mmCIF file of C-alpha atoms in Angstrom:
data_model
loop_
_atom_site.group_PDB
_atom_site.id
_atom_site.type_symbol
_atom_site.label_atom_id
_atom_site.label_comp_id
_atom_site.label_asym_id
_atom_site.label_seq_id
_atom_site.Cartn_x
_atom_site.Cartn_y
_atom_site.Cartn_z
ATOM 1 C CA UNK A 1 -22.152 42.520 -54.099
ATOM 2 C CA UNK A 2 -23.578 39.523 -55.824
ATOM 3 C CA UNK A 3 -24.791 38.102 -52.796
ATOM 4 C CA UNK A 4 -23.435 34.643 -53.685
ATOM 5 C CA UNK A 5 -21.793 33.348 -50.833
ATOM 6 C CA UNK A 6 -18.895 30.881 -51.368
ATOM 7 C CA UNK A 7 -18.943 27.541 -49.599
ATOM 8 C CA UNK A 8 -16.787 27.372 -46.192
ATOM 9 C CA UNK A 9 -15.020 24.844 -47.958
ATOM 10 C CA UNK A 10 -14.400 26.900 -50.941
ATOM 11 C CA UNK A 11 -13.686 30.232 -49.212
ATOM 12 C CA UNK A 12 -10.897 28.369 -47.211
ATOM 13 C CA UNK A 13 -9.319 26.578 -50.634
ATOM 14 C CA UNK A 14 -9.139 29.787 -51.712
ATOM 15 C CA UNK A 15 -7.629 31.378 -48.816
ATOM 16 C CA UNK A 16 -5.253 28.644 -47.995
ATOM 17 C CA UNK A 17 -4.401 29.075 -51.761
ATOM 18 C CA UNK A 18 -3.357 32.815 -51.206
ATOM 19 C CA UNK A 19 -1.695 31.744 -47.713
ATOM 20 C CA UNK A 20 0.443 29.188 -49.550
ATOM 21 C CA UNK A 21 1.440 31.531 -52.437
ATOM 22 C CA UNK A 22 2.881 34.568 -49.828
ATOM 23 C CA UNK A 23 4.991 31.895 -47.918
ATOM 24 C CA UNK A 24 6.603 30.925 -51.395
ATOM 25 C CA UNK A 25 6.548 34.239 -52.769
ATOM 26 C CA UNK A 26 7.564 36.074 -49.544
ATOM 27 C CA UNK A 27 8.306 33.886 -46.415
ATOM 28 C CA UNK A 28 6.560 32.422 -44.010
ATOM 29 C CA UNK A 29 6.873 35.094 -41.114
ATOM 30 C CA UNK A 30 4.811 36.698 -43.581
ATOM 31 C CA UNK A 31 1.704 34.111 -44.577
ATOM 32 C CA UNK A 32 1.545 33.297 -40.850
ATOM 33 C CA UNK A 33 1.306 37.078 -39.899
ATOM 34 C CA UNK A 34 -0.457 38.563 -42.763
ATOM 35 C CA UNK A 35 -4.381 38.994 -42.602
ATOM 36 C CA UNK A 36 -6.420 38.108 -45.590
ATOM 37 C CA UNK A 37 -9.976 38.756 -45.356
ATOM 38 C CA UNK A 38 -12.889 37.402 -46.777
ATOM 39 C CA UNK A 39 -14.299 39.605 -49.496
ATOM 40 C CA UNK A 40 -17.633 37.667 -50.427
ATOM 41 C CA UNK A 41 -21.371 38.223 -49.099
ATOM 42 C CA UNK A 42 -20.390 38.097 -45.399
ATOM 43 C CA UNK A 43 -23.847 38.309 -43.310
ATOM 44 C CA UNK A 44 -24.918 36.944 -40.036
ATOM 45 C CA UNK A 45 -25.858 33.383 -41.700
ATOM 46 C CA UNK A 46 -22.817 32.348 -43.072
ATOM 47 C CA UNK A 47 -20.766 34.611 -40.689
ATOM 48 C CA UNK A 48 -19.817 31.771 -37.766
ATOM 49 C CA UNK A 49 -18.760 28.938 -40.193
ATOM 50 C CA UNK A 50 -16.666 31.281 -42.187
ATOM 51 C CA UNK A 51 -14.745 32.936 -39.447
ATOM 52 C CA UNK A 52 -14.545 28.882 -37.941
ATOM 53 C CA UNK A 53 -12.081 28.597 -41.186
ATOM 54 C CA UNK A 54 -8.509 28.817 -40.105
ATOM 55 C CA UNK A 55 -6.977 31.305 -43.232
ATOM 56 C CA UNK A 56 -9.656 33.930 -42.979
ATOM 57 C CA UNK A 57 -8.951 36.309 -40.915
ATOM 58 C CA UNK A 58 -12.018 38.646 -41.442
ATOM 59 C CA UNK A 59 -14.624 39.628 -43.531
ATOM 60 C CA UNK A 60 -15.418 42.994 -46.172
ATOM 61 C CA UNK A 61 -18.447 43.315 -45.030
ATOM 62 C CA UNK A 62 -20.269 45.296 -48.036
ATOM 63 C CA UNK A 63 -24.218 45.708 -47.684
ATOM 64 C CA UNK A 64 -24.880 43.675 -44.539
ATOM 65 C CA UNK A 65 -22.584 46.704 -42.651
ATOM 66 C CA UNK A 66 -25.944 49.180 -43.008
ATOM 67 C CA UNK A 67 -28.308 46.042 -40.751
ATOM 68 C CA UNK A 68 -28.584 45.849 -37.753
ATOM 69 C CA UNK A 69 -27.313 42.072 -38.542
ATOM 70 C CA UNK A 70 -23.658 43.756 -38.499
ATOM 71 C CA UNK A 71 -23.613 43.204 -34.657
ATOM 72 C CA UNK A 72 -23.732 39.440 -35.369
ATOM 73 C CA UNK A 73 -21.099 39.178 -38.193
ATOM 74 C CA UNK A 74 -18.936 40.981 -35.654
ATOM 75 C CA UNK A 75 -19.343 38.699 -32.763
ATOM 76 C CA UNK A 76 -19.003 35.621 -35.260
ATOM 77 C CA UNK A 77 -15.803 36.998 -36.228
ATOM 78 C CA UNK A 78 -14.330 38.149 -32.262
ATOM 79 C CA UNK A 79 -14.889 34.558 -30.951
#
């Protein structure tokens, strides 16, 4: 990865974005039920306030998944 991090803020434009589009595309059933994860630097910083966001739903976690940090972004994301 890049290792730049989108804002909370921006992740969850972005997110809501995709969100909105399914429900208009698809249905709603769907854009409630489907899971769209977060596929920027995800570490065990940013971790809590991104999984706080109400349209992500998880997190590709890329280089951070080979530290031990990767017990953190887990627990940020199971609260």
């Amino acid at each position: 990865g890049t290792g730049v991090t989108a804002s909370p803020d921006q992740a969850q434009e972005t997110h809501k974005a995709i969100r909105d589009w399914i429900a208009t595309a698809v249905d709603q059933k769907t854009a409630d039920e489907i899971r769209i994860q977060y596929g920027g630097s995800a570490n065990a910083a940013n971790a809590p306030e991104l999984s706080a966001c109400p349209d992500i739903d998880g997190f590709l976690v890329g280089g951070a998944s080979l530290k031990p940090e990767i017990a953190d972004i887990v627990a940020a994301i199971a609260k």
